[in-house]
Coordinates of C-alpha atoms in Angstrom, one line a residue:
Chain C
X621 CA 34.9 -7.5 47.3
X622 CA 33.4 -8.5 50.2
X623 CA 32.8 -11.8 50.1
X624 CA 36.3 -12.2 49.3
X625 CA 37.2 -11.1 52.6
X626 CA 34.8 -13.1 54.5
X627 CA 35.8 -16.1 52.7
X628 CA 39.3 -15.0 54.0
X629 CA 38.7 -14.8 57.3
X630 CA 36.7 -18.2 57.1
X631 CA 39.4 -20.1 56.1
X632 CA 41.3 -18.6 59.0
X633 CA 39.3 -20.4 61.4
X634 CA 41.0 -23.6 62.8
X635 CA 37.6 -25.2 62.4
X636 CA 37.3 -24.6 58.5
X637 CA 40.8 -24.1 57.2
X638 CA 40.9 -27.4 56.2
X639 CA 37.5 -27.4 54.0
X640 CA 37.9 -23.5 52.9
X641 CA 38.5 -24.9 49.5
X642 CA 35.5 -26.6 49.0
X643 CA 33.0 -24.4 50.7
X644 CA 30.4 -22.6 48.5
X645 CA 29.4 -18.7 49.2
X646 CA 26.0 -21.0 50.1
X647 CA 27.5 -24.1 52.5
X648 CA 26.4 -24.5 55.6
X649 CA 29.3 -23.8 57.8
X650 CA 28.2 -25.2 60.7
X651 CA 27.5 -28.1 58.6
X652 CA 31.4 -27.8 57.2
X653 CA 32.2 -28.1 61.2
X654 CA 32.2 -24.9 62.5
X655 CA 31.5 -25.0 65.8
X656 CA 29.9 -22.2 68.9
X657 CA 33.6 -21.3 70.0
X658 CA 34.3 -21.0 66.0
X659 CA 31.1 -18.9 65.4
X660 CA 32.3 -16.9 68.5
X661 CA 35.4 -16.6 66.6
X662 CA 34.3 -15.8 63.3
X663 CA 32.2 -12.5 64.5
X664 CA 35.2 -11.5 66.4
X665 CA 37.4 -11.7 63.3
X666 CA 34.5 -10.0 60.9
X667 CA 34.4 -7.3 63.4
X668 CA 38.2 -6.7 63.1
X669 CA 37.9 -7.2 59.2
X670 CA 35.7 -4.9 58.4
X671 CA 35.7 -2.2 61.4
X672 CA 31.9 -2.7 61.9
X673 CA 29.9 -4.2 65.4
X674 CA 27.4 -6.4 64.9
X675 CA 24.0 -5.5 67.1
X676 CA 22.1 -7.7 69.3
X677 CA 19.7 -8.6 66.8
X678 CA 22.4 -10.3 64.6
X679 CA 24.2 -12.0 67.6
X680 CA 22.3 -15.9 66.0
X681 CA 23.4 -18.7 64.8
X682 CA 22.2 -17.8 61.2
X683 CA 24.7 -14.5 60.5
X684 CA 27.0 -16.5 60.5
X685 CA 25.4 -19.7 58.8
X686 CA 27.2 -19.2 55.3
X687 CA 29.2 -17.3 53.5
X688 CA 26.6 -15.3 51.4
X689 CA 24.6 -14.7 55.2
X690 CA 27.4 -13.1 56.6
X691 CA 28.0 -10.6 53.5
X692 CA 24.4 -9.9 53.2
X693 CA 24.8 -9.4 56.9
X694 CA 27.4 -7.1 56.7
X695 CA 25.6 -5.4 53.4
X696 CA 22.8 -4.6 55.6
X697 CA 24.5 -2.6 58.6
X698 CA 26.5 -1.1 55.7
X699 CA 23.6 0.3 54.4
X700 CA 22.2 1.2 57.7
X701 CA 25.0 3.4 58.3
X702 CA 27.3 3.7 55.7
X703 CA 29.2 6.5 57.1
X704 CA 30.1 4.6 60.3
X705 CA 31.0 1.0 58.4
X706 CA 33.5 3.3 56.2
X707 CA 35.2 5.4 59.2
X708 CA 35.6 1.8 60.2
X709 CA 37.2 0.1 57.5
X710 CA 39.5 3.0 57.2
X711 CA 40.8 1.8 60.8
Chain H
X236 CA 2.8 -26.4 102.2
X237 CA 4.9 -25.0 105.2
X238 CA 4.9 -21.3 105.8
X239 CA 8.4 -21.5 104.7
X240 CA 7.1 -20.7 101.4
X241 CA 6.0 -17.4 101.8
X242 CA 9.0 -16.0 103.2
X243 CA 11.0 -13.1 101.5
X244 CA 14.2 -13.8 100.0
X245 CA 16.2 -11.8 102.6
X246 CA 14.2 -13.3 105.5
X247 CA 14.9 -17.1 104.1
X248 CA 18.7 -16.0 104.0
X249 CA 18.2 -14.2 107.5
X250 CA 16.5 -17.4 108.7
X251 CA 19.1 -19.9 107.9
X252 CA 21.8 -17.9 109.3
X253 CA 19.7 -17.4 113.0
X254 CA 19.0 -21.0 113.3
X255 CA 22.8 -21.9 112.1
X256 CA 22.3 -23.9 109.1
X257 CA 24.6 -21.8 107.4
X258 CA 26.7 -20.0 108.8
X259 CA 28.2 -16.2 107.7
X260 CA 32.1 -16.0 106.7
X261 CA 31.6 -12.0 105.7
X262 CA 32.1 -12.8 102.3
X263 CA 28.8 -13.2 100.4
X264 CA 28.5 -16.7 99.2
X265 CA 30.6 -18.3 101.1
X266 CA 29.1 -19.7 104.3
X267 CA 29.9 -22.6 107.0
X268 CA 27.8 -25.7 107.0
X269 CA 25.9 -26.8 110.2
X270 CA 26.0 -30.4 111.3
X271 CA 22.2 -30.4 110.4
X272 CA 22.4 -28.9 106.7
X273 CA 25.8 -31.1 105.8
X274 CA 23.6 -34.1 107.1
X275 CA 20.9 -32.9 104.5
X276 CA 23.4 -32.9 101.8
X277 CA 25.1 -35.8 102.7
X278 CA 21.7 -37.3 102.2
X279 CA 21.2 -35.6 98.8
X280 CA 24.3 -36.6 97.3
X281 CA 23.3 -40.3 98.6
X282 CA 20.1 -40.1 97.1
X283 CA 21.4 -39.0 93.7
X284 CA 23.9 -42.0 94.2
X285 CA 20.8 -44.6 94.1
X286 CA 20.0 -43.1 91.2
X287 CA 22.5 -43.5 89.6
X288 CA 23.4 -47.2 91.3
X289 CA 22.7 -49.6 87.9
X290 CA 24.6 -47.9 85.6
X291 CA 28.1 -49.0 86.6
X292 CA 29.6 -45.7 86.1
X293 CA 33.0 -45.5 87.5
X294 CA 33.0 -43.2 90.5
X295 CA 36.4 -40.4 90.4
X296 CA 36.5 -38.0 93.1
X297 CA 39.1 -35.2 92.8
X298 CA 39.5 -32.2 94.9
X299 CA 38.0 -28.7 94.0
X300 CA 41.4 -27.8 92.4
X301 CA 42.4 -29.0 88.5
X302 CA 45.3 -28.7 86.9
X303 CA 46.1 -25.6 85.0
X304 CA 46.8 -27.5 81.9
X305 CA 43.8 -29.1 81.8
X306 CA 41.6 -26.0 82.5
X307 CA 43.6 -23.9 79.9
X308 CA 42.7 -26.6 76.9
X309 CA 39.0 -26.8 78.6
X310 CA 38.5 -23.3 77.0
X311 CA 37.0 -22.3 80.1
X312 CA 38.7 -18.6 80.7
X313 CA 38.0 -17.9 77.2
X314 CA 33.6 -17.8 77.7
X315 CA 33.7 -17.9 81.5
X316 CA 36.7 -15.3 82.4
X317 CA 34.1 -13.7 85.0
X318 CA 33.7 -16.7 86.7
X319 CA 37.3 -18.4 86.9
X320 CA 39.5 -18.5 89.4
X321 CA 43.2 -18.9 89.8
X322 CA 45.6 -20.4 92.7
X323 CA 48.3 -17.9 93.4
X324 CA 51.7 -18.7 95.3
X325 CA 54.6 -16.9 96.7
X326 CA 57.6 -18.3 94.7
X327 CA 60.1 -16.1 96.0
X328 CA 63.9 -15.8 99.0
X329 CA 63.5 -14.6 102.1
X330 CA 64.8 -11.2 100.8
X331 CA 61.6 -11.3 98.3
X332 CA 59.2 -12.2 101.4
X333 CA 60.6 -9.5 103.4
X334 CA 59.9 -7.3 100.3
X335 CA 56.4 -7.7 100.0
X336 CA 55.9 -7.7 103.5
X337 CA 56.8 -4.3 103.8
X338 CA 54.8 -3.3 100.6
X339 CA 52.1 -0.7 100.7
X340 CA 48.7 -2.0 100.5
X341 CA 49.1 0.6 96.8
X342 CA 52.0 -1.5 95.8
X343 CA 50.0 -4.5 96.2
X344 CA 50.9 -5.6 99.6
X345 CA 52.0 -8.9 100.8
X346 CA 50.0 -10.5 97.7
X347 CA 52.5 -7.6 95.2
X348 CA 54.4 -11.0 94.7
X349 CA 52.1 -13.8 94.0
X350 CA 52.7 -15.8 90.7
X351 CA 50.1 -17.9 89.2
X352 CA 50.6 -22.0 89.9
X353 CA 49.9 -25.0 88.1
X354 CA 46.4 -25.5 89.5
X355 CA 42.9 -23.6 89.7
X356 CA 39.8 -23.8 91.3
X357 CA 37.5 -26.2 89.7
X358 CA 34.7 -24.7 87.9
X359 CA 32.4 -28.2 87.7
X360 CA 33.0 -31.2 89.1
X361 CA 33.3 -33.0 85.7
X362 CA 36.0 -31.1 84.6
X363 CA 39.2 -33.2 85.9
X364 CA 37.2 -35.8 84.5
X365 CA 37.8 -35.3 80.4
X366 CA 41.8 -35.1 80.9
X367 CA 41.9 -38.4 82.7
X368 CA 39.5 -40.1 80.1
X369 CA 41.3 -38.5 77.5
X370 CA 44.8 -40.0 78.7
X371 CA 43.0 -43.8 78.7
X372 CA 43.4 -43.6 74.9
X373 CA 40.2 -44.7 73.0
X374 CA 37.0 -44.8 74.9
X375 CA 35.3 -48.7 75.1
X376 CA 32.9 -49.5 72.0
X377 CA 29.6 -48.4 74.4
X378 CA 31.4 -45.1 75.4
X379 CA 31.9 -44.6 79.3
X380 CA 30.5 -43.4 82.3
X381 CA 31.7 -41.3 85.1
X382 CA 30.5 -40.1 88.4
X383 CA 31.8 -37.1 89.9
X384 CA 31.7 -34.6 92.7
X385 CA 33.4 -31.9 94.1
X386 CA 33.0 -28.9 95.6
X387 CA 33.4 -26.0 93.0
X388 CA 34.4 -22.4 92.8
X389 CA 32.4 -19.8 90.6
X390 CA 33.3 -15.9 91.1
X391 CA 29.9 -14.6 91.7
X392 CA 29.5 -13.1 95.1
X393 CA 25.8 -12.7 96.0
X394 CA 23.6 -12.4 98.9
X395 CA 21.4 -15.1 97.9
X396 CA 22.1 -18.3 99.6
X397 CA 21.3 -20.4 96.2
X398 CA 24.6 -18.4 94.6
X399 CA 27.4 -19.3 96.6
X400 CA 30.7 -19.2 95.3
X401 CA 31.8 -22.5 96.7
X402 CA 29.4 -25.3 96.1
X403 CA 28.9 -29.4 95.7
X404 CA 28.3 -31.0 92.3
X405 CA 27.3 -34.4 92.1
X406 CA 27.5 -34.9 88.9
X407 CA 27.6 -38.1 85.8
X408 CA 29.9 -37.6 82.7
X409 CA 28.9 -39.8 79.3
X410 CA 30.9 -40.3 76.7
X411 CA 30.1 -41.6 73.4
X412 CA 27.7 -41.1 70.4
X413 CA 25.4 -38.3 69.6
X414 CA 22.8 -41.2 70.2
X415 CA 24.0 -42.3 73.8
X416 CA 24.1 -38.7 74.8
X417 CA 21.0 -37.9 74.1
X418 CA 19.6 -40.6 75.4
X419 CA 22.1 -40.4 78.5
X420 CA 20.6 -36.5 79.2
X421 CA 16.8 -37.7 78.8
X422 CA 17.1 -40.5 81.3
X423 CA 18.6 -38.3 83.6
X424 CA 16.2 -35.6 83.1
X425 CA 12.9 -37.9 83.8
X426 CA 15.2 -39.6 86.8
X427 CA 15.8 -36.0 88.5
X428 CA 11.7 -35.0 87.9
X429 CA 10.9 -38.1 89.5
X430 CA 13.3 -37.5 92.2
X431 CA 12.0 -34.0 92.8
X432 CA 8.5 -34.8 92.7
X433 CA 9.6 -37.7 95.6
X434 CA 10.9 -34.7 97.5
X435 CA 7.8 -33.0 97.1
X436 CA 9.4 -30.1 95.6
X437 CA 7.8 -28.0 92.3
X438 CA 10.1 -28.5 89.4
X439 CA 10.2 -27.1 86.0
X440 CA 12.3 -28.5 83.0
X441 CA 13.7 -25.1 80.7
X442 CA 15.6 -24.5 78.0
X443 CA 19.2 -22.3 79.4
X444 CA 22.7 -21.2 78.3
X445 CA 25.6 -20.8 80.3
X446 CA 26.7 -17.5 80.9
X447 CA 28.7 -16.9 78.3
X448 CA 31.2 -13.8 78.6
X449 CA 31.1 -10.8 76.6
X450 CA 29.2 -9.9 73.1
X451 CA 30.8 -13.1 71.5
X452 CA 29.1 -15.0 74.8
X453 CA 25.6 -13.9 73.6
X454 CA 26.1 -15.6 70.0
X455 CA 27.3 -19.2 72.0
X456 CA 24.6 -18.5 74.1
X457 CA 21.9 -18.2 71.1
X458 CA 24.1 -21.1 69.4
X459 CA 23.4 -23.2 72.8
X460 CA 19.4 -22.7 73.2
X461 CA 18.9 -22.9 69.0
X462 CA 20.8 -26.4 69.2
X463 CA 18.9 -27.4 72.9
X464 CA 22.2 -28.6 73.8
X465 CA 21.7 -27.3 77.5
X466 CA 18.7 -28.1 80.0
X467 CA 17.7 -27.3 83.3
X468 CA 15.5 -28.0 86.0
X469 CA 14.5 -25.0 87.7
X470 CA 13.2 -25.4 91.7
X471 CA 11.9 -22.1 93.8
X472 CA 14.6 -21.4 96.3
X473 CA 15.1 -17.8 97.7
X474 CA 13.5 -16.2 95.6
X475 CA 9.6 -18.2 94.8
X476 CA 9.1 -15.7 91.5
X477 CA 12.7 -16.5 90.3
X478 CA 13.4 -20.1 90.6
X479 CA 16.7 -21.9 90.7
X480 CA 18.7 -24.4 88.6
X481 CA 19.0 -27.6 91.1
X482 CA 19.8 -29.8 87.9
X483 CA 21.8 -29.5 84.8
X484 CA 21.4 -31.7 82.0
X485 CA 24.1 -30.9 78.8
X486 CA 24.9 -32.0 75.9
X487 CA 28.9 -30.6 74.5
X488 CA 28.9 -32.0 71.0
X489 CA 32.6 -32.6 70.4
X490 CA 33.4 -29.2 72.7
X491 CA 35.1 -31.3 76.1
X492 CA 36.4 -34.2 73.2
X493 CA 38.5 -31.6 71.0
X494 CA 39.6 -29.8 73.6
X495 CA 41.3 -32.8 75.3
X496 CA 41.4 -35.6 72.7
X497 CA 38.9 -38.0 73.6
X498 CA 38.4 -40.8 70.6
X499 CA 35.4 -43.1 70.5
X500 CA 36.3 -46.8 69.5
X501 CA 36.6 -45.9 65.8
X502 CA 39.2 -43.2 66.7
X503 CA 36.9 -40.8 66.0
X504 CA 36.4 -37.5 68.1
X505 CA 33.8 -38.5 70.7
X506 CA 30.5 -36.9 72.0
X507 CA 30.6 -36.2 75.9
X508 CA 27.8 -34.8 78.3
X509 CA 27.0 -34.6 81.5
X510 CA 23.9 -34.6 84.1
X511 CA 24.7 -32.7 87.1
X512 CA 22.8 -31.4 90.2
X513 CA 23.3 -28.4 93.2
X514 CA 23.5 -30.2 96.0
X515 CA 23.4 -27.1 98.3
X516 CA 20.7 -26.0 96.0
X517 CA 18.3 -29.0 96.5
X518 CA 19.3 -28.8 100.4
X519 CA 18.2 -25.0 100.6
X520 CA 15.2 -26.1 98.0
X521 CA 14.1 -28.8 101.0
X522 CA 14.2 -25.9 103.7
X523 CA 12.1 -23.7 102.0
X524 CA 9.8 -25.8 101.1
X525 CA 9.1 -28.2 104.1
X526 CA 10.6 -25.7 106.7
X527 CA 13.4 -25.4 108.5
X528 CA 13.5 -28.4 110.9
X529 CA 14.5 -31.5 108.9
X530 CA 13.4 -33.7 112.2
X531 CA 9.5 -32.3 111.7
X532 CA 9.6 -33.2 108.2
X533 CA 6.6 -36.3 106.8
X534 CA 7.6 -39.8 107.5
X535 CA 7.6 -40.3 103.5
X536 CA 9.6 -37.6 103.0
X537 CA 12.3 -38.7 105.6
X538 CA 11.9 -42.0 104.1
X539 CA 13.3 -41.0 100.5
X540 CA 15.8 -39.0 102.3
X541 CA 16.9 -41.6 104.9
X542 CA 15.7 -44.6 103.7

């Protein structure tokens, strides 16, 4: 499931590994102490994850809030083009 | 106003080069220095300094190289690869010199051997700064204060004389709370208005992000302006529709204190920021606006200048 895999690659991040545990779907990471490098980070590893791009529109600070933004991030460009996001995942 | 003002962007540039002010090295932003513009910035930078005279900050001066070390933990390739640059030696025998001497200019030429050293160019003058504050140990219980300057290197040719790649920085480095550094980046932003309104030039305070490389580059860049972590103040220069930054007010979180290990009193990570300002900027910003002849400029003027 996605979120499974988010949470996954969240706890990769040198700025959350440490609280992965304890983070909700609904936490706050930035709050949990992820920082702009991390956030940079994160995308990069989502992108890789789940063989998708984020647009323009999405590159803010709230995609990548919380867990349960960045799946119903990722559920949305899904949805938008759900032939694409599955060629991609297949990569 | 002078009629300085009115002039076109490539007729201010072509005017500073005919009277000498600057003057052209072929490569676009980098230029020579006439007695009368260093004198100008000389007088800029001293300005600044009285500004900054009561605080007590301790004054570090470094040249516009740092070492590699400290600009590889400073993060600074990773968001800014466009702008870095890198010092590049010839390690090699005589047999390797004769080598690349005879290279084609396809197989590199003479530069087919260069190996990257232990130092790069320094991409703000407060970056030597962290490392050294950081090897201290644990900051005093009211944080600390630097001033800086140096002449700094950013890879962005461009005709305009506001862009050079190799510029001054004068600039002061806090570290401390959230609290101090706040407080630290509004002082210095009401002490540079004042300071600009004293030189008669029109200044604007904005909201900015540094430019961030890449697709990841626009989120930090969002991340920056939605936390207002960044400020500038924005002076006409070349170009009167597209003003300049002559003053940079930031605020790093914990970016410059993780990166290097810099621990409040507590032994906590700190907060740093820094205000800085474009020397060459506010020089050019003086000639556009008051013309081109420092010696014709108002008695009150000269007087803030030269007091």
């Amino acid at each position: 499931m996605d979120k499974d895999i988010v949470r996954q690659v969240v706890g990769s991040l040198n700025d959350l590994s440490a609280r992965a545990a304890t983070l909700r779907d609904d936490s706050n990471l930035y709050d949990a102490g992820l920082s702009s490098f991390g956030a940079a980070e994160l995308m990069i590893e989502l992108e890789a994850a789940f063989g998708i791009e984020f647009p323009r529109r999405m590159l803010s600070r709230d995609t990548f809030g919380s867990i349960d933004a960045i799946a119903a991030a990722i559920a949305e460009l899904r949805a938008a083009a759900p032939a694409d996001a599955a060629m991609g995942a297949g990569r | 106003m002078s009629a300085a003002v009115t002039l076109r962007p490539q007729d201010f540039r072509a005017e500073l080069l005919a009277r000498g002010l600057l003057i052209p090295t072929g490569v676009d932003g980098l230029y020579g220095r006439s007695e009368t513009f260093e004198g100008l910035v000389a007088a800029v930078d001293a300005l600044i300094g009285r500004l900054a005279a009561g605080d007590g900050a301790e004054i570090m001066r470094f040249p516009p190289v740092m070492t590699r070390q400290g600009f590889e933990a400073s993060g600074y390739f990773r968001n800014f690869p466009q702008l870095s640059a890198t010092i590049h030696c010839f390690c090699g025998d005589d047999r390797e010199h004769r080598r690349v001497l005879s290279c084609t200019a396809e197989e590199g030429g003479w530069t087919a051997a260069q190996a990257p050293t232990d130092i790069v160019m320094t991409p703000a003058s407060c970056y030597p700064v962290y490392p050294v504050v950081a090897a201290r140990g644990r900051l005093p219980e009211d944080g600390w204060l630097v001033d800086s300057s140096s002449y700094c290197f950013r890879r962005e040719p461009s005709v305009d004389p506001a862009r050079m790649q190799m510029f001054r920085q004068r600039e002061q480095v806090c570290f401390g709370s959230p609290e101090g550094i706040r407080a630290f980046q509004a002082r210095w932003m009401q002490r540079a208005m004042d300071m600009f309104a004293s030189l008669g030039l029109p200044a604007a305070t904005d909201l900015a992000n540094d430019p961030f490389f890449g697709r990841p580059g626009e989120l930090m860049a969002t991340g920056q302006r939605s936390q207002r972590l960044k400020f500038e103040i924005l002076v006409p220069v070349s170009d009167p529709g597209r003003p300049s930054a002559c003053g940079s007010f930031n605020y790093h979180v914990q970016h410059f204190a993780q990166a290097y290990g810099i621990q409040d009193a507590a032994g906590e990570v700190a907060h740093t920021g820094c205000a800085g300002f474009g020397l060459e900027r506010i020089a050019l910003a003086l000639l556009r606006h008051h013309g081109f002849v420092p010696a014709d400029w108002s008695a009150a003027l000269r007087r803030v200048l030269w007091p």
